[in-house]
Short mmCIF file of C-alpha atoms in Angstrom, two decimals:
data_model
loop_
_atom_site.label_atom_id
_atom_site.label_comp_id
_atom_site.label_asym_id
_atom_site.label_seq_id
_atom_site.Cartn_x
_atom_site.Cartn_y
_atom_site.Cartn_z
CA MET A 1 24.36 9.53 19.03
CA ASN A 2 21.52 9.65 21.49
CA HIS A 3 21.52 6.41 23.47
CA ARG A 4 18.23 7.05 25.23
CA LYS A 5 15.97 4.00 25.15
CA ASN A 6 12.31 3.35 25.72
CA HIS A 7 10.20 0.27 26.04
CA HIS A 8 9.95 -0.09 22.26
CA THR A 9 13.67 -0.22 21.61
CA SER A 10 15.17 -1.53 24.82
CA THR A 11 16.30 -4.79 23.23
CA GLN A 12 17.22 -3.59 19.77
CA ASN A 13 20.95 -4.11 20.23
CA GLN A 14 20.55 -7.76 21.20
CA PRO A 15 21.62 -10.13 18.41
CA ILE A 16 19.01 -12.14 16.54
CA PRO A 17 19.08 -15.73 17.86
CA THR A 18 20.74 -18.05 15.39
CA THR A 19 19.59 -21.35 16.86
CA PRO A 20 18.99 -23.64 13.85
CA ILE A 21 15.43 -24.75 13.30
CA PRO A 22 15.04 -28.54 13.23
CA LYS A 23 14.30 -29.85 9.75
CA THR A 24 11.05 -31.54 10.83
CA THR A 25 9.84 -28.31 12.45
CA ALA A 26 10.71 -26.29 9.33
CA ASN A 27 8.82 -28.74 7.13
CA HIS A 28 5.86 -28.47 9.51
CA HIS A 29 5.86 -24.67 9.09
CA HIS A 30 6.13 -25.02 5.29
CA TYR A 31 3.07 -27.25 5.38
CA HIS A 32 1.09 -24.73 7.41
CA PHE A 33 2.16 -21.87 5.14
CA LEU A 34 1.02 -23.85 2.13
CA TRP A 35 -2.42 -24.24 3.69
CA PHE A 36 -2.66 -20.51 4.43
CA SER A 37 -1.78 -19.78 0.81
CA LEU A 38 -4.19 -22.38 -0.60
CA ILE A 39 -7.09 -21.04 1.47
CA ALA A 40 -6.40 -17.50 0.24
CA THR A 41 -6.11 -18.73 -3.36
CA SER A 42 -9.38 -20.68 -3.09
CA ILE A 43 -11.23 -17.55 -1.93
CA LYS A 44 -9.76 -15.58 -4.83
CA LEU A 45 -10.91 -18.22 -7.33
CA LEU A 46 -14.44 -17.99 -5.93
CA LEU A 47 -14.38 -14.23 -6.63
CA ILE A 48 -13.68 -14.65 -10.37
CA PRO A 49 -17.31 -13.97 -11.51
CA ALA A 50 -17.71 -10.94 -9.20
CA TYR A 51 -17.63 -7.23 -10.04
CA HIS A 52 -14.60 -5.65 -11.68
CA SER A 53 -13.86 -1.97 -12.33
CA THR A 54 -12.58 -0.11 -15.39
CA ASP A 55 -9.08 -1.14 -14.27
CA PHE A 56 -9.95 -4.50 -15.83
CA GLU A 57 -10.13 -2.87 -19.27
CA VAL A 58 -7.03 -0.78 -18.48
CA HIS A 59 -4.90 -3.88 -18.04
CA ARG A 60 -6.53 -5.71 -20.95
CA ASN A 61 -5.61 -2.76 -23.19
CA TRP A 62 -2.04 -2.89 -21.90
CA LEU A 63 -1.92 -6.55 -22.89
CA ALA A 64 -3.10 -5.59 -26.36
CA LEU A 65 -0.80 -2.64 -26.99
CA THR A 66 2.34 -4.40 -25.75
CA ARG A 67 1.49 -7.40 -27.94
CA SER A 68 0.38 -5.48 -31.04
CA LEU A 69 2.78 -2.54 -31.18
CA PRO A 70 6.56 -2.17 -31.30
CA LEU A 71 8.17 -1.13 -28.03
CA SER A 72 8.81 2.39 -29.37
CA ASP A 73 5.02 3.01 -29.57
CA TRP A 74 3.96 1.64 -26.18
CA TYR A 75 3.90 4.99 -24.38
CA SER A 76 2.53 7.04 -27.27
CA ASP A 77 -0.43 4.89 -28.34
CA GLU A 78 -3.86 6.48 -27.77
CA THR A 79 -6.14 3.86 -29.32
CA SER A 80 -7.83 3.52 -25.94
CA PRO A 81 -8.26 6.26 -23.30
CA TRP A 82 -6.57 3.85 -20.87
CA THR A 83 -3.03 4.60 -21.99
CA LEU A 84 0.06 2.92 -20.49
CA ASP A 85 1.28 4.95 -17.50
CA TYR A 86 3.26 2.45 -15.38
CA PRO A 87 7.08 2.11 -15.55
CA PRO A 88 8.70 -0.20 -18.16
CA PHE A 89 9.05 -3.34 -16.02
CA PHE A 90 5.28 -3.45 -15.64
CA ALA A 91 4.95 -3.00 -19.40
CA TYR A 92 7.31 -5.96 -19.88
CA PHE A 93 5.18 -7.90 -17.39
CA GLU A 94 2.07 -7.16 -19.45
CA TYR A 95 3.95 -8.22 -22.60
CA PHE A 96 4.85 -11.52 -20.90
CA LEU A 97 1.21 -12.12 -19.94
CA SER A 98 0.02 -11.19 -23.43
CA PHE A 99 1.80 -14.23 -24.89
CA PHE A 100 -0.46 -16.57 -22.88
CA ALA A 101 -3.53 -14.40 -23.50
CA SER A 102 -3.02 -14.61 -27.27
CA LEU A 103 -2.94 -18.41 -27.06
CA LEU A 104 -6.19 -18.44 -25.12
CA ASP A 105 -8.12 -15.91 -27.19
CA PRO A 106 -6.42 -13.67 -29.80
CA THR A 107 -9.13 -11.01 -29.46
CA ILE A 108 -7.88 -10.20 -25.94
CA VAL A 109 -4.67 -8.77 -27.38
CA HIS A 110 -6.15 -7.18 -30.53
CA LEU A 111 -5.61 -3.44 -30.30
CA THR A 112 -8.95 -2.37 -31.83
CA ASN A 113 -11.23 -5.42 -31.84
CA GLY A 114 -10.37 -6.06 -28.21
CA LEU A 115 -11.63 -2.71 -26.90
CA ASN A 116 -13.96 -3.35 -23.94
CA TYR A 117 -13.77 -7.07 -24.67
CA LYS A 118 -15.14 -9.07 -21.72
CA SER A 119 -15.59 -12.65 -22.80
CA HIS A 120 -15.63 -15.37 -20.15
CA LEU A 121 -12.14 -16.44 -21.20
CA THR A 122 -10.89 -12.84 -20.89
CA ILE A 123 -12.26 -12.52 -17.37
CA LEU A 124 -10.90 -15.91 -16.39
CA PHE A 125 -7.43 -15.20 -17.78
CA GLN A 126 -7.04 -11.77 -16.18
CA ARG A 127 -8.39 -12.93 -12.82
CA LEU A 128 -6.01 -15.89 -12.84
CA SER A 129 -3.08 -13.63 -13.78
CA VAL A 130 -3.64 -11.63 -10.58
CA THR A 131 -4.12 -14.78 -8.50
CA PHE A 132 -0.96 -16.49 -9.77
CA SER A 133 1.13 -13.32 -9.48
CA ASP A 134 0.23 -13.29 -5.77
CA ALA A 135 2.81 -16.04 -5.42
CA VAL A 136 5.29 -13.16 -5.11
CA LEU A 137 3.29 -11.82 -2.15
CA PHE A 138 3.26 -15.27 -0.53
CA TYR A 139 7.01 -15.59 -0.95
CA GLY A 140 7.58 -12.10 0.43
CA VAL A 141 5.49 -12.84 3.52
CA TYR A 142 7.26 -16.17 3.98
CA ARG A 143 10.70 -14.56 3.69
CA ILE A 144 10.04 -11.76 6.17
CA THR A 145 8.53 -14.12 8.77
CA GLN A 146 11.08 -16.91 8.32
CA LYS A 147 12.89 -16.31 11.63
CA LEU A 148 9.80 -15.78 13.81
CA ASP A 149 8.28 -18.28 16.18
CA PRO A 150 5.14 -20.15 15.04
CA LYS A 151 2.61 -17.96 16.86
CA GLU A 152 4.06 -14.80 15.35
CA LYS A 153 4.22 -16.38 11.91
CA TYR A 154 0.63 -17.59 11.89
CA LEU A 155 -0.70 -14.26 13.10
CA ILE A 156 1.19 -12.29 10.45
CA TRP A 157 0.12 -14.77 7.77
CA VAL A 158 -3.52 -14.12 8.70
CA LEU A 159 -3.00 -10.35 8.57
CA ALA A 160 -1.02 -10.19 5.31
CA ILE A 161 -2.05 -13.18 3.20
CA TRP A 162 -5.72 -12.90 4.14
CA ALA A 163 -5.81 -9.10 4.08
CA PRO A 164 -9.35 -8.03 3.08
CA GLY A 165 -8.07 -4.82 1.47
CA LEU A 166 -6.02 -6.82 -1.02
CA LEU A 167 -8.99 -9.05 -1.83
CA ILE A 168 -11.18 -5.99 -2.45
CA VAL A 169 -8.66 -4.05 -4.54
CA ASP A 170 -6.97 -6.85 -6.49
CA HIS A 171 -9.50 -9.65 -6.82
CA LEU A 172 -12.70 -7.62 -7.07
CA HIS A 173 -11.85 -4.09 -8.21
CA PHE A 174 -8.88 -5.54 -10.19
CA GLN A 175 -5.22 -4.60 -9.81
CA TYR A 176 -1.84 -6.23 -9.07
CA ASN A 177 -1.03 -4.75 -5.65
CA GLY A 178 -0.29 -8.11 -4.05
CA PHE A 179 2.41 -8.83 -6.62
CA LEU A 180 4.01 -5.40 -6.09
CA LEU A 181 3.79 -5.53 -2.29
CA GLY A 182 5.42 -8.96 -2.47
CA LEU A 183 8.46 -7.34 -4.09
CA LEU A 184 8.50 -4.75 -1.30
CA LEU A 185 8.36 -7.44 1.40
CA ILE A 186 11.17 -9.41 -0.27
CA SER A 187 13.26 -6.23 -0.20
CA LEU A 188 12.44 -5.54 3.46
CA ALA A 189 13.13 -9.15 4.41
CA ALA A 190 16.58 -8.88 2.83
CA LEU A 191 17.30 -5.66 4.75
CA GLU A 192 16.11 -7.18 8.04
CA ASN A 193 18.48 -10.13 7.44
CA GLY A 194 21.43 -7.83 6.73
CA GLU A 195 21.39 -8.56 2.97
CA ASP A 196 21.49 -4.88 2.03
CA LEU A 197 22.64 -5.30 -1.57
CA LEU A 198 19.79 -7.73 -2.28
CA GLY A 199 17.32 -5.42 -0.53
CA GLY A 200 18.44 -2.46 -2.64
CA LEU A 201 18.23 -4.56 -5.80
CA PHE A 202 14.62 -5.60 -5.18
CA PHE A 203 13.59 -2.07 -4.26
CA ALA A 204 15.05 -0.78 -7.52
CA VAL A 205 13.14 -3.50 -9.37
CA LEU A 206 9.96 -2.47 -7.54
CA LEU A 207 10.41 1.18 -8.58
CA CYS A 208 10.66 0.05 -12.19
CA PHE A 209 7.34 -1.77 -11.80
CA LYS A 210 5.44 1.05 -10.06
CA HIS A 211 7.00 4.45 -9.46
CA LEU A 212 4.58 5.43 -6.68
CA PHE A 213 6.65 3.25 -4.33
CA ALA A 214 9.43 5.85 -4.70
CA VAL A 215 8.03 7.68 -1.64
CA ALA A 216 10.24 5.40 0.48
CA ALA A 217 13.33 5.99 -1.66
CA PRO A 218 14.79 8.63 0.72
CA VAL A 219 14.49 6.15 3.61
CA TYR A 220 16.25 3.45 1.59
CA PHE A 221 18.98 5.85 0.52
CA VAL A 222 19.78 7.11 4.03
CA TYR A 223 19.53 3.65 5.61
CA LEU A 224 21.76 1.94 3.03
CA LEU A 225 24.24 4.81 3.11
CA ARG A 226 24.60 4.44 6.87
CA HIS A 227 24.20 0.68 7.27
CA TYR A 228 25.61 -0.87 4.09
CA CYS A 229 28.26 1.73 3.27
CA ARG A 230 29.71 1.92 6.77
CA GLY A 231 33.43 1.48 7.38
CA GLY A 232 36.57 3.28 6.28
CA LEU A 233 36.71 5.64 3.32
CA VAL A 234 37.82 2.99 0.84
CA LYS A 235 35.23 0.46 2.00
CA TRP A 236 32.54 3.16 2.11
CA PHE A 237 33.29 4.30 -1.43
CA GLY A 238 33.54 0.75 -2.77
CA ARG A 239 30.18 -0.27 -1.35
CA LEU A 240 28.58 2.97 -2.52
CA VAL A 241 29.80 2.29 -6.06
CA LEU A 242 28.61 -1.32 -5.88
CA MET A 243 25.12 -0.38 -4.67
CA GLY A 244 24.92 2.42 -7.21
CA SER A 245 25.98 0.09 -10.00
CA VAL A 246 23.26 -2.40 -9.09
CA VAL A 247 20.58 0.31 -9.07
CA VAL A 248 21.83 1.83 -12.33
CA ALA A 249 21.87 -1.61 -13.96
CA VAL A 250 18.24 -2.21 -12.98
CA PHE A 251 17.09 1.17 -14.30
CA ALA A 252 19.14 0.69 -17.46
CA ALA A 253 17.41 -2.63 -18.10
CA ALA A 254 14.02 -0.95 -17.60
CA TYR A 255 14.48 2.36 -19.39
CA GLY A 256 17.40 1.60 -21.73
CA PRO A 257 15.28 0.45 -24.70
CA PHE A 258 13.10 3.57 -24.47
CA LEU A 259 16.20 5.77 -24.26
CA TYR A 260 17.45 4.06 -27.43
CA TYR A 261 14.18 4.88 -29.25
CA GLY A 262 14.10 8.47 -27.94
CA GLN A 263 10.95 7.84 -25.90
CA ILE A 264 12.14 8.76 -22.39
CA GLN A 265 10.30 12.11 -22.28
CA GLN A 266 7.08 10.45 -23.42
CA VAL A 267 7.49 7.71 -20.79
CA LEU A 268 7.98 10.29 -18.03
CA ARG A 269 5.00 12.37 -19.21
CA ARG A 270 2.78 9.29 -18.98
CA MET A 271 4.16 8.30 -15.56
CA PHE A 272 3.70 11.75 -14.00
CA PRO A 273 0.37 13.19 -15.24
CA PHE A 274 0.21 16.14 -12.83
CA GLY A 275 -2.82 17.53 -14.65
CA ARG A 276 -5.05 14.96 -12.94
CA GLY A 277 -5.66 17.26 -9.97
CA LEU A 278 -5.01 17.25 -6.24
CA CYS A 279 -7.52 14.52 -5.36
CA HIS A 280 -8.96 11.41 -6.93
CA ALA A 281 -12.64 11.27 -7.92
CA TYR A 282 -13.40 9.70 -4.53
CA TRP A 283 -11.33 11.70 -2.08
CA ALA A 284 -8.78 9.47 -0.39
CA PRO A 285 -9.10 9.87 3.41
CA ASN A 286 -6.02 12.03 3.91
CA PHE A 287 -4.97 15.53 4.98
CA TRP A 288 -6.34 17.22 1.88
CA VAL A 289 -9.88 16.26 2.83
CA PHE A 290 -9.60 18.61 5.81
CA TYR A 291 -8.05 21.33 3.63
CA ILE A 292 -10.90 21.11 1.13
CA MET A 293 -13.58 21.09 3.82
CA LEU A 294 -11.96 24.07 5.60
CA ASP A 295 -12.02 26.00 2.35
CA LYS A 296 -15.71 25.24 1.87
CA LEU A 297 -16.49 26.17 5.48
CA LEU A 298 -14.63 29.48 5.23
CA ALA A 299 -16.34 30.31 1.94
CA PHE A 300 -19.75 29.57 3.47
CA MET A 301 -19.03 31.75 6.53
CA LEU A 302 -17.71 34.64 4.45
CA VAL A 303 -20.80 34.59 2.22
CA LYS A 304 -23.01 34.65 5.32
CA LEU A 305 -21.05 37.67 6.60
CA GLY A 306 -21.72 39.53 3.35
CA PHE A 307 -18.39 39.04 1.58
CA HIS A 308 -18.27 38.22 -2.10
CA VAL A 309 -16.57 34.88 -2.65
CA GLN A 310 -15.92 33.81 -6.21
CA THR A 311 -17.11 30.32 -7.07
CA PRO A 312 -14.18 28.07 -8.08
CA THR A 313 -14.11 27.08 -11.76
CA ALA A 314 -11.47 24.37 -11.50
CA SER A 315 -11.85 20.88 -10.08
CA PHE A 316 -10.10 19.06 -7.26
CA THR A 317 -9.98 15.95 -9.44
CA GLY A 318 -8.96 17.35 -12.81
CA GLY A 319 -7.61 20.33 -14.68
CA LEU A 320 -4.05 21.31 -15.44
CA VAL A 321 -1.55 22.86 -13.10
CA GLY A 322 -1.77 26.59 -13.60
CA ASP A 323 -5.54 26.62 -14.10
CA SER A 324 -7.71 28.72 -11.80
CA SER A 325 -7.70 27.47 -8.24
CA PRO A 326 -10.39 24.98 -7.17
CA PHE A 327 -10.32 26.66 -3.75
CA ALA A 328 -12.57 29.61 -2.96
CA VAL A 329 -10.54 31.03 -0.05
CA LEU A 330 -7.42 29.01 0.73
CA PRO A 331 -4.29 29.09 -1.48
CA MET A 332 -3.99 26.75 -4.44
CA ILE A 333 -2.09 23.51 -3.87
CA THR A 334 0.46 22.46 -6.51
CA PRO A 335 2.41 19.20 -6.94
CA LEU A 336 5.53 20.96 -5.64
CA ILE A 337 3.78 21.88 -2.39
CA THR A 338 2.66 18.30 -1.84
CA LEU A 339 6.21 17.06 -2.55
CA ILE A 340 7.66 19.44 0.03
CA MET A 341 5.07 18.38 2.61
CA VAL A 342 5.78 14.70 2.01
CA LEU A 343 9.53 15.21 2.39
CA LEU A 344 9.10 17.30 5.55
CA SER A 345 6.81 14.70 7.10
CA ILE A 346 9.28 11.91 6.24
CA SER A 347 12.25 13.77 7.76
CA PRO A 348 11.93 12.28 11.31
CA CYS A 349 12.39 8.74 10.01
CA LEU A 350 15.33 9.92 7.88
CA VAL A 351 16.92 11.24 11.09
CA LYS A 352 16.21 7.89 12.76
CA ALA A 353 17.69 5.95 9.83
CA TRP A 354 20.80 8.15 9.89
CA ARG A 355 21.42 8.07 13.65
CA ASP A 356 20.39 4.49 14.38
CA PRO A 357 20.25 2.33 11.23
CA LYS A 358 18.98 -0.92 12.76
CA PRO A 359 17.70 -3.67 10.42
CA ARG A 360 14.77 -4.36 12.76
CA MET A 361 13.53 -0.77 12.34
CA ILE A 362 13.53 -0.57 8.54
CA THR A 363 10.04 -2.03 7.98
CA ARG A 364 8.50 0.46 10.41
CA LEU A 365 10.35 3.39 8.79
CA VAL A 366 9.33 2.39 5.28
CA ALA A 367 5.70 1.94 6.35
CA TYR A 368 5.72 5.41 7.91
CA ALA A 369 7.15 6.90 4.69
CA TYR A 370 4.29 5.41 2.67
CA CYS A 371 1.83 6.73 5.23
CA CYS A 372 3.30 10.23 4.70
CA GLY A 373 2.91 9.83 0.94
CA PHE A 374 -0.71 8.82 1.43
CA MET A 375 -1.50 11.69 3.80
CA PHE A 376 0.13 14.54 1.87
CA GLY A 377 0.75 13.33 -1.69
CA TRP A 378 -0.67 14.57 -5.01
CA HIS A 379 -3.71 12.79 -6.51
CA VAL A 380 -3.61 9.95 -3.98
CA HIS A 381 -5.86 6.94 -4.56
CA GLU A 382 -7.62 5.35 -1.61
CA LYS A 383 -5.95 2.05 -2.59
CA ALA A 384 -2.54 3.49 -1.64
CA SER A 385 -3.26 2.83 2.05
CA LEU A 386 -2.26 -0.78 1.34
CA HIS A 387 1.32 0.41 0.83
CA PHE A 388 1.69 0.93 4.58
CA VAL A 389 -1.06 -1.29 5.99
CA ILE A 390 0.57 -4.50 4.69
CA PRO A 391 4.10 -3.68 5.97
CA LEU A 392 2.64 -2.65 9.33
CA ALA A 393 1.09 -6.11 9.59
CA ILE A 394 4.64 -7.47 9.85
CA ILE A 395 5.38 -5.44 12.99
CA ALA A 396 1.92 -5.73 14.55
CA VAL A 397 3.15 -8.57 16.78
CA LYS A 398 6.02 -6.56 18.30
CA SER A 399 3.93 -5.11 21.13
CA ALA A 400 0.36 -4.80 22.32
CA GLU A 401 0.44 -1.12 21.35
CA ASP A 402 1.49 -2.03 17.80
CA ALA A 403 -1.30 -4.60 17.71
CA LYS A 404 -3.93 -2.10 18.87
CA HIS A 405 -2.73 0.45 16.33
CA TYR A 406 -2.86 -2.10 13.53
CA PHE A 407 -6.29 -3.37 14.59
CA PHE A 408 -7.60 0.19 14.38
CA LEU A 409 -5.77 1.17 11.18
CA SER A 410 -6.57 -1.94 9.15
CA ILE A 411 -10.30 -1.64 9.85
CA VAL A 412 -10.31 2.04 8.84
CA SER A 413 -8.29 1.28 5.69
CA CYS A 414 -10.55 -1.59 4.66
CA TYR A 415 -13.71 0.43 5.28
CA SER A 416 -12.33 3.35 3.23
CA LEU A 417 -12.21 0.94 0.27
CA PHE A 418 -15.94 0.15 0.44
CA PRO A 419 -16.91 2.80 -2.19
CA LEU A 420 -14.83 0.89 -4.75
CA LEU A 421 -17.50 -1.83 -4.69
CA TYR A 422 -20.71 0.11 -5.17
CA GLU A 423 -22.92 -2.59 -6.70
CA ALA A 424 -25.54 -4.21 -4.47
CA GLN A 425 -24.48 -7.82 -5.07
CA GLU A 426 -20.98 -7.14 -3.64
CA TYR A 427 -22.25 -5.40 -0.50
CA PRO A 428 -22.60 -8.52 1.69
CA LEU A 429 -19.19 -9.71 0.50
CA LYS A 430 -17.24 -6.60 1.51
CA VAL A 431 -19.02 -6.42 4.86
CA LEU A 432 -18.30 -10.10 5.51
CA LEU A 433 -14.62 -9.67 4.61
CA LEU A 434 -14.23 -6.76 7.03
CA LEU A 435 -16.10 -8.47 9.87
CA LEU A 436 -14.15 -11.70 9.44
CA HIS A 437 -10.88 -9.77 9.43
CA ALA A 438 -11.84 -7.89 12.61
CA VAL A 439 -12.85 -11.10 14.39
CA LEU A 440 -9.66 -12.93 13.40
CA MET A 441 -7.54 -9.98 14.54
CA TRP A 442 -9.40 -9.69 17.83
CA PHE A 443 -9.02 -13.35 18.78
CA GLY A 444 -5.48 -13.57 17.37
CA PHE A 445 -4.12 -10.54 19.22
CA SER A 446 -6.04 -11.31 22.42
CA SER A 447 -4.72 -14.87 22.49
CA TYR A 448 -1.16 -13.94 21.58
CA PHE A 449 -0.65 -11.06 24.01
CA GLY A 450 -2.91 -12.45 26.73
CA ALA A 451 -0.90 -15.67 26.80
CA THR A 452 2.51 -14.00 26.87
CA SER A 453 2.01 -10.86 28.94
CA ALA A 454 2.76 -12.61 32.23
CA SER A 455 6.43 -13.13 31.40
CA GLU A 456 8.76 -11.32 29.06
CA PRO A 457 11.35 -13.25 27.07
CA GLY A 458 14.70 -13.32 28.80
CA GLU A 459 18.14 -14.44 27.85
CA GLY A 460 18.04 -17.81 26.21
CA ASP A 461 14.27 -17.74 25.76
CA LYS A 462 13.58 -19.23 22.35
CA SER A 463 9.89 -18.39 22.28
CA SER A 464 10.55 -15.38 20.08
CA SER A 465 13.22 -14.51 17.58
CA ARG A 466 12.43 -10.79 17.56
CA ASP A 467 12.32 -7.91 19.99
CA VAL A 468 8.73 -8.36 21.08
CA VAL A 469 7.43 -6.31 23.97
CA LYS A 470 4.67 -8.30 25.64
CA ASN A 471 4.10 -6.27 28.76
CA ALA A 472 0.46 -5.37 28.13
CA ASP A 473 -2.76 -7.11 27.21
CA PHE A 474 -4.56 -6.41 23.95
CA VAL A 475 -7.37 -4.07 25.03
CA ILE A 476 -9.14 -1.55 22.79
CA GLY A 477 -9.83 1.58 24.82
CA CYS A 478 -12.98 3.68 24.92
CA PHE A 479 -11.65 6.08 22.27
CA GLY A 480 -10.96 3.29 19.80
CA LYS A 481 -14.29 1.59 20.44
CA SER A 482 -16.16 4.89 20.04
CA TYR A 483 -14.45 5.69 16.77
CA LEU A 484 -15.05 2.21 15.33
CA LEU A 485 -18.69 2.44 16.40
CA GLY A 486 -18.83 5.70 14.43
CA LEU A 487 -17.87 3.76 11.29
CA LEU A 488 -21.01 1.70 11.80
CA VAL A 489 -23.10 4.88 12.14
CA VAL A 490 -21.61 6.33 8.93
CA GLU A 491 -22.33 3.10 7.07
CA ILE A 492 -25.92 2.81 8.33
CA TRP A 493 -26.62 6.38 7.30
CA GLY A 494 -25.09 6.10 3.83
CA GLN A 495 -26.41 2.66 2.98
CA PHE A 496 -29.88 2.66 4.57
CA LEU A 497 -31.03 6.02 5.97
CA HIS A 498 -29.81 8.51 3.35
CA PRO A 499 -31.88 6.99 0.49
CA VAL A 500 -34.99 7.15 2.70
CA VAL A 501 -34.50 10.50 4.43
CA LEU A 502 -32.92 12.62 1.68
CA ARG A 503 -33.71 10.46 -1.34
CA ASP A 504 -32.06 12.11 -4.37
CA LYS A 505 -30.81 15.15 -2.45
CA LEU A 506 -27.10 15.55 -1.70
CA PRO A 507 -26.07 12.32 -3.47
CA PHE A 508 -22.41 13.07 -2.69
CA LEU A 509 -22.97 13.13 1.09
CA PRO A 510 -22.46 9.39 1.89
CA LEU A 511 -19.12 9.29 0.05
CA MET A 512 -18.03 12.55 1.66
CA MET A 513 -18.90 11.22 5.12
CA ILE A 514 -16.81 8.08 4.54
CA SER A 515 -13.86 10.11 3.28
CA ILE A 516 -13.95 12.65 6.12
CA TYR A 517 -14.56 10.14 8.90
CA CYS A 518 -11.86 7.75 7.68
CA ALA A 519 -9.50 10.71 7.28
CA PHE A 520 -9.70 11.27 11.06
CA GLY A 521 -8.65 7.66 11.60
CA MET A 522 -5.82 7.90 9.08
CA MET A 523 -4.59 11.15 10.64
CA TYR A 524 -4.55 9.47 14.07
CA SER A 525 -2.51 6.59 12.64
CA TRP A 526 -0.02 8.98 11.04
CA ILE A 527 0.39 10.92 14.31
CA TRP A 528 0.78 7.64 16.26
CA GLN A 529 3.55 6.45 13.95
CA LEU A 530 5.26 9.85 13.95
CA ARG A 531 5.18 9.98 17.75
CA TRP A 532 6.68 6.49 17.99
CA ILE A 533 9.55 7.39 15.67
CA ILE A 534 10.30 10.71 17.39
CA LYS A 535 10.39 9.00 20.80
CA SER A 536 12.80 6.36 19.47
CA ILE A 537 15.31 8.84 18.04
#
């Protein structure tokens, strides 16, 4: 094993302080956490009448089909175009919610009469279902910050519980990401506390709610194999069997009924619709944006040079695998290619997890894995950036460099979600959410690191229960400021100047500018995380 250390990992081998927290102090922290949660919930309740996307009808239809049809028909029903394509645990979750929806208004769960049904009670019920399910997120954040000092706790609570991206995606656009990320944080909290079996259990449960979280499965497998299954051959084999039994039991509970009804193939076809194309309708700001733009640039140059370039007949956002390539010059990208690229990009953190399986590193490794899935995956949605932005909020207080990286990344991620809310009445809201988030981060990080940079915690110092490197002030450099200023330029052009200067010409340009410009920021974040992991190996 390589024992080389750097300033990020110099204290990793020190034990976590186990000084008991006085009961009055713990109650005081519970009180503060309750207020953080109530403020977030109050804001979400105020957003109930606001815009919602087609995902609102998607989930209403899932309520209806799970309530109206036998389980054997859930993944084959095509009454609505918004067919069920999440794993079984989420279908069971929708079935659970449908019981309360049917009591409130039976039309909500009627398979045909409920199509595109948007009564006030329907909107209220579905909005409240997302808000109440965020209790899992609150618990996950509480669990993973339980052993931190108050300043670290409060700062992370601001970043995670008040995350503007979650408000935009879940409580305006409409989804259940907070609930799912809460399960992830509960799993990571268990791993950080050395409760590996519990952490593996919750991750298996999460995969049975939403399979896209499986990107981090290789990291979990390697880490648990090295950390949980360590010891002699007998102990290693026993723990491996125990962990495997837990995971198999979870998947059996999820998929067993569908296996009984002979529906497994249909379930898998719905969960993995590779015919959707390489990119989403609005290109997520990832690596494939550069690949697409390079193809268009090469095609343009070749045409100018007199070469005949055939116009693509397929689409980046649709078509079946095996159709003609949507690229004019560059090779066609298939799901297998994206899978290989994701696995290759994840490999450094697998090496880190194998050589040095430290509980305090697992959150960073899992966040990096989700970043790799976002950058190189197939048909990635822009919303998937939350899968690594929220976990990275947990480690943003570890050092000033982590804080600066998170400040930069979270702003880029939030801004990349702006196209989801395209109606005029929501424009001031999304701008206000981003600005408020940036201001809170700026003052929070500046105060935290500015106040502690003069002295590092030494032996017996109880000011921090984690390995926090506080040897630098929180200062955004010229590069970061210039890039963030560029976001403002892109927004001014797309929102105000483009309609005046170009009018109806090039209507796709504002969205393309957001995608390309944010892709540069996301690529920087991926490289920053990769560099950190490689240096720590």
